[in-house]
Coordinates of C-alpha atoms in Angstrom, one line a residue:
M1 CA -9.2 23.1 -36.3
L2 CA -12.5 24.5 -37.7
E3 CA -16.0 25.2 -35.6
V4 CA -19.1 26.1 -37.1
R5 CA -21.4 27.9 -34.3
D6 CA -25.2 28.3 -34.7
I7 CA -25.1 29.3 -38.8
R8 CA -28.1 30.4 -40.1
K9 CA -28.8 31.4 -43.7
S10 CA -32.1 32.1 -45.6
F11 CA -32.9 32.8 -49.2
G12 CA -36.2 34.6 -49.2
G13 CA -38.5 32.7 -46.9
V14 CA -36.5 29.4 -47.2
E15 CA -34.4 28.6 -44.4
A16 CA -31.1 26.8 -46.1
L17 CA -29.4 26.6 -42.5
R18 CA -31.1 26.5 -39.2
G19 CA -28.7 27.2 -36.3
C20 CA -26.0 24.3 -37.7
S21 CA -23.4 23.6 -35.0
F22 CA -20.3 21.1 -35.2
R23 CA -16.4 20.9 -34.7
I24 CA -13.9 19.4 -37.0
A25 CA -10.6 18.0 -35.0
E26 CA -7.2 18.5 -37.1
A27 CA -5.9 15.8 -39.2
T28 CA -9.1 13.8 -39.4
I29 CA -11.4 13.0 -42.4
T30 CA -15.3 14.2 -41.3
G31 CA -17.9 13.1 -43.7
L32 CA -21.0 15.5 -44.0
I33 CA -23.9 13.5 -45.4
G34 CA -27.7 14.4 -45.6
P35 CA -30.8 14.2 -47.9
N36 CA -30.7 16.7 -50.7
G37 CA -31.5 19.9 -49.5
A38 CA -30.2 19.7 -46.2
G39 CA -27.9 22.5 -46.6
K40 CA -24.6 20.8 -47.1
T41 CA -23.4 23.0 -50.0
T42 CA -24.6 26.1 -48.7
L43 CA -23.0 25.2 -45.5
F44 CA -19.7 24.6 -47.7
N45 CA -20.3 28.2 -49.5
V46 CA -20.5 30.0 -45.9
I47 CA -17.4 28.3 -44.6
S48 CA -15.7 29.2 -47.6
G49 CA -16.8 32.7 -47.9
I50 CA -18.9 32.6 -50.9
L51 CA -21.9 32.9 -48.8
K52 CA -22.2 35.5 -45.9
P53 CA -24.4 33.9 -43.3
D54 CA -27.4 36.0 -41.7
G55 CA -25.8 34.7 -38.3
G56 CA -23.8 32.4 -36.2
E57 CA -20.1 32.1 -36.3
V58 CA -17.4 30.1 -38.1
R59 CA -13.9 29.8 -36.6
F60 CA -10.5 28.3 -37.9
K61 CA -8.0 28.1 -35.9
E62 CA -9.6 30.3 -33.3
D63 CA -10.0 32.9 -35.7
K64 CA -13.5 34.3 -37.2
I65 CA -13.7 33.9 -40.6
E66 CA -17.6 34.2 -41.7
G67 CA -18.0 37.1 -43.9
L68 CA -14.3 37.3 -44.8
A69 CA -13.7 37.3 -48.7
T70 CA -12.9 33.6 -50.2
H71 CA -9.1 34.5 -50.9
L72 CA -8.4 36.1 -47.4
I73 CA -10.3 32.5 -46.3
A74 CA -7.7 30.8 -48.9
R75 CA -4.9 32.3 -47.4
K76 CA -5.4 31.3 -44.0
G77 CA -5.3 27.7 -45.4
L78 CA -9.1 26.9 -45.5
L79 CA -9.7 25.7 -49.4
R80 CA -12.3 23.8 -51.2
T81 CA -13.4 21.9 -54.2
F82 CA -16.4 22.0 -56.3
Q83 CA -18.7 18.6 -57.1
I84 CA -18.2 19.9 -60.7
P85 CA -14.3 20.8 -61.2
R86 CA -13.9 24.3 -61.9
V87 CA -10.4 23.8 -63.9
L88 CA -9.2 26.3 -66.3
N89 CA -10.1 24.5 -69.6
R90 CA -7.8 26.7 -71.7
M91 CA -4.7 26.2 -69.6
T92 CA -2.6 23.4 -69.3
V93 CA -2.6 21.0 -66.2
M94 CA 0.9 22.5 -65.3
E95 CA -0.5 26.1 -65.6
N96 CA -3.6 25.3 -63.7
L97 CA -0.8 24.5 -60.7
L98 CA 1.3 27.2 -61.2
L99 CA -1.4 30.1 -61.0
Y100 CA -2.5 28.6 -57.3
A101 CA 0.8 29.0 -56.0
K102 CA 0.5 31.8 -53.2
D103 CA 2.7 34.7 -52.3
Q104 CA 4.5 34.8 -55.8
F105 CA 6.9 37.7 -55.8
G106 CA 6.6 38.3 -59.6
E107 CA 3.1 39.0 -59.4
R108 CA 4.1 42.4 -57.8
L109 CA 5.7 45.2 -60.2
W110 CA 8.9 46.3 -58.6
P111 CA 10.5 43.0 -57.6
N112 CA 10.7 42.2 -61.2
F113 CA 12.9 45.0 -61.5
L114 CA 14.7 45.4 -58.0
Q115 CA 14.8 41.7 -56.6
Y116 CA 14.7 39.8 -60.2
A117 CA 16.9 37.2 -59.1
R118 CA 14.5 36.3 -56.0
V119 CA 11.6 36.1 -58.5
L120 CA 13.4 33.5 -60.5
R121 CA 14.6 31.5 -57.9
Q122 CA 11.0 31.6 -56.5
Q123 CA 9.5 30.5 -59.9
K124 CA 12.0 27.5 -59.9
E125 CA 11.0 26.8 -56.5
I126 CA 6.8 26.9 -57.5
L127 CA 7.8 24.9 -60.7
E128 CA 9.6 22.1 -58.8
R129 CA 6.8 22.1 -56.1
A130 CA 4.1 21.8 -59.0
K131 CA 6.0 18.7 -60.7
D132 CA 6.0 17.2 -57.2
I133 CA 2.4 17.5 -56.8
L134 CA 1.4 16.2 -60.3
E135 CA 3.8 13.4 -59.3
F136 CA 1.9 12.9 -56.2
V137 CA -1.9 12.7 -58.1
N138 CA -0.6 10.7 -60.8
L139 CA -1.0 13.7 -63.6
F140 CA 2.7 14.7 -64.3
A141 CA 2.5 12.7 -67.8
L142 CA -0.6 15.1 -68.8
R143 CA 1.2 18.4 -67.3
N144 CA 1.4 19.9 -71.0
A145 CA -2.1 18.7 -71.7
Y146 CA -5.0 21.6 -71.8
A147 CA -7.4 21.1 -68.8
M148 CA -10.7 20.8 -71.2
E149 CA -8.9 17.3 -72.3
L150 CA -9.0 15.4 -69.1
S151 CA -11.7 12.9 -67.8
G152 CA -14.0 13.8 -65.0
G153 CA -11.9 12.2 -62.6
Q154 CA -8.7 13.5 -64.0
K155 CA -10.3 16.9 -63.4
K156 CA -11.2 16.0 -59.9
L157 CA -7.5 14.9 -59.5
L158 CA -6.3 18.2 -60.9
E159 CA -8.4 20.5 -58.7
L160 CA -7.1 18.9 -55.7
A161 CA -4.0 19.2 -57.0
R162 CA -4.3 23.3 -57.4
V163 CA -5.8 23.4 -53.8
L164 CA -2.6 21.4 -52.5
M165 CA -0.2 24.2 -54.4
A166 CA -1.9 26.9 -51.9
E167 CA -0.7 25.1 -48.9
P168 CA -3.8 24.2 -47.2
R169 CA -4.4 23.1 -43.6
I170 CA -8.0 21.8 -44.2
I171 CA -9.9 21.0 -47.4
L172 CA -13.4 20.9 -48.1
L173 CA -14.2 18.3 -50.5
D174 CA -17.8 18.6 -52.4
E175 CA -18.9 15.1 -53.7
P176 CA -15.4 13.8 -54.5
G177 CA -16.7 10.9 -56.1
A178 CA -19.5 12.3 -58.5
G179 CA -19.0 11.0 -61.9
V180 CA -15.6 9.5 -61.3
N181 CA -14.7 5.8 -62.3
P182 CA -13.8 3.3 -59.8
T183 CA -9.9 3.1 -60.8
L184 CA -9.6 6.9 -60.4
M185 CA -11.9 7.0 -57.4
N186 CA -9.3 4.7 -55.6
E187 CA -6.8 6.4 -56.8
L188 CA -8.3 9.7 -55.2
L189 CA -9.4 8.2 -51.9
K190 CA -5.4 6.8 -51.4
R191 CA -4.2 10.5 -52.2
I192 CA -6.9 11.9 -49.6
Q193 CA -5.5 9.1 -47.0
Q194 CA -1.9 10.0 -47.4
L195 CA -2.9 13.5 -47.3
Q196 CA -4.5 13.1 -43.8
E197 CA -1.3 11.1 -42.6
K198 CA 0.8 14.1 -43.4
G199 CA -1.7 16.4 -41.1
I200 CA -4.1 17.9 -43.6
T201 CA -7.5 17.9 -42.4
F202 CA -10.9 17.1 -44.7
L203 CA -14.2 17.9 -44.5
L204 CA -16.3 16.1 -47.4
I205 CA -19.8 16.0 -48.8
E206 CA -20.5 12.6 -50.1
H207 CA -23.5 10.6 -51.0
D208 CA -21.6 7.6 -52.1
M209 CA -21.6 5.2 -49.0
D210 CA -18.7 3.4 -49.5
V211 CA -16.9 6.2 -49.7
I212 CA -17.9 7.6 -46.4
L213 CA -17.3 4.0 -45.1
K214 CA -13.4 3.9 -46.5
L215 CA -12.6 7.1 -45.6
C216 CA -14.5 9.0 -42.9
E217 CA -14.3 9.1 -39.0
P218 CA -16.6 10.8 -37.9
V219 CA -19.3 11.3 -39.8
I220 CA -21.7 14.4 -39.2
V221 CA -25.7 13.8 -40.6
M222 CA -27.4 17.0 -41.8
T223 CA -31.2 17.5 -42.3
E224 CA -33.0 20.7 -42.4
G225 CA -30.5 22.8 -42.2
R226 CA -28.8 21.7 -39.1
K227 CA -26.7 19.1 -37.4
L228 CA -29.0 15.8 -36.7
T229 CA -26.2 13.6 -35.2
E230 CA -22.5 12.9 -35.5
G231 CA -20.6 9.5 -34.5
S232 CA -18.8 6.6 -36.4
F233 CA -20.5 5.3 -39.7
L234 CA -21.5 2.4 -38.0
D235 CA -23.2 4.2 -35.1
I236 CA -25.1 6.5 -37.5
R237 CA -26.1 3.8 -39.8
K238 CA -28.2 2.4 -36.7
D239 CA -29.6 5.7 -35.4
P240 CA -33.4 5.5 -36.4
R241 CA -33.5 9.3 -36.9
V242 CA -30.6 8.8 -39.5
L243 CA -32.8 5.8 -41.3
E244 CA -36.0 7.9 -41.2
A245 CA -34.3 11.3 -42.7
Y246 CA -32.2 10.0 -45.3
L247 CA -30.6 6.7 -45.5
G248 CA -33.5 4.2 -45.8
K249 CA -33.8 0.9 -43.9
R250 CA -33.4 -1.4 -47.0
Q251 CA -30.1 0.2 -47.9
W252 CA -28.7 0.1 -44.4
N253 CA -29.9 -3.1 -43.2
S254 CA -28.1 -5.1 -45.9

C-alpha cells in the first residue's frame, strides 16, 4: 500500500531523516514509535506532501508521490490527521464534514446552471454520507454545534470524520491519543479497528504504549531519522536496541 525508500530531509545542518525506508501492508494498523526528535512527524510531513524530501521515494499503490502537492496526494486516497486537531472552529460539525467531500459538482460554476438537478442530487448524497459518518463517530447529536465548542477528544473524532468524507485508502494518524480522556480514547480506538476491518490502512505515531499494544501490528521503531527495527509489539519490547534508544528497561520489564 505504502512504501518509503531511503527518504532524506535536512533543515540547515540538521538531518531529520537519514535514509528512512519501510513498507506498509494494506488493511493493517502499523505503529510508528521512537524518541522525540526521531523524525516521525517530519516523515509524516514528507509522505503527506507538506514537505519535499531532499532524496528518496515515497510510493503509494506503486505511484510516486514524493513532492506532489498535498491536495493531489489526498485525492489519491492518502490523508492524515494532526497531533493538535486542525478543525474549522467557526464552522459547525456538519459544515466541517461537508467541506471535505471530494469532487463536488457545485464547486464549479457551469454545473450550477447546466446540471443543477445533478448538483442537488449530489448535495443530498453528500449530506446523507456526512450524517452516517457522524453517527459512526458518535458526533451526530453535536452536528449543529460549532467545532470550537467540542472537547479535545471530540475534535479528534471530528478530524477522523472529516478524513472519512474524503474516502481514504490510508490514514496517517499523528498521536491520536494525545489529550484525549480514557472514555473518548476507547471510542476512537474502537472506530479505528472497525475501519481497518473495512479495509482502510493506518499508520500512526503514538507515545502511549497501551494504544500501541491494543491497536498495532506491526510496530516500526525510528531513531535518529531512520528505521531501527520492525516487528510485533512483544518482540520489539525485548530488543536491546529499542530499550537503549527509547523505551527504557524499567517501563518495559514491568
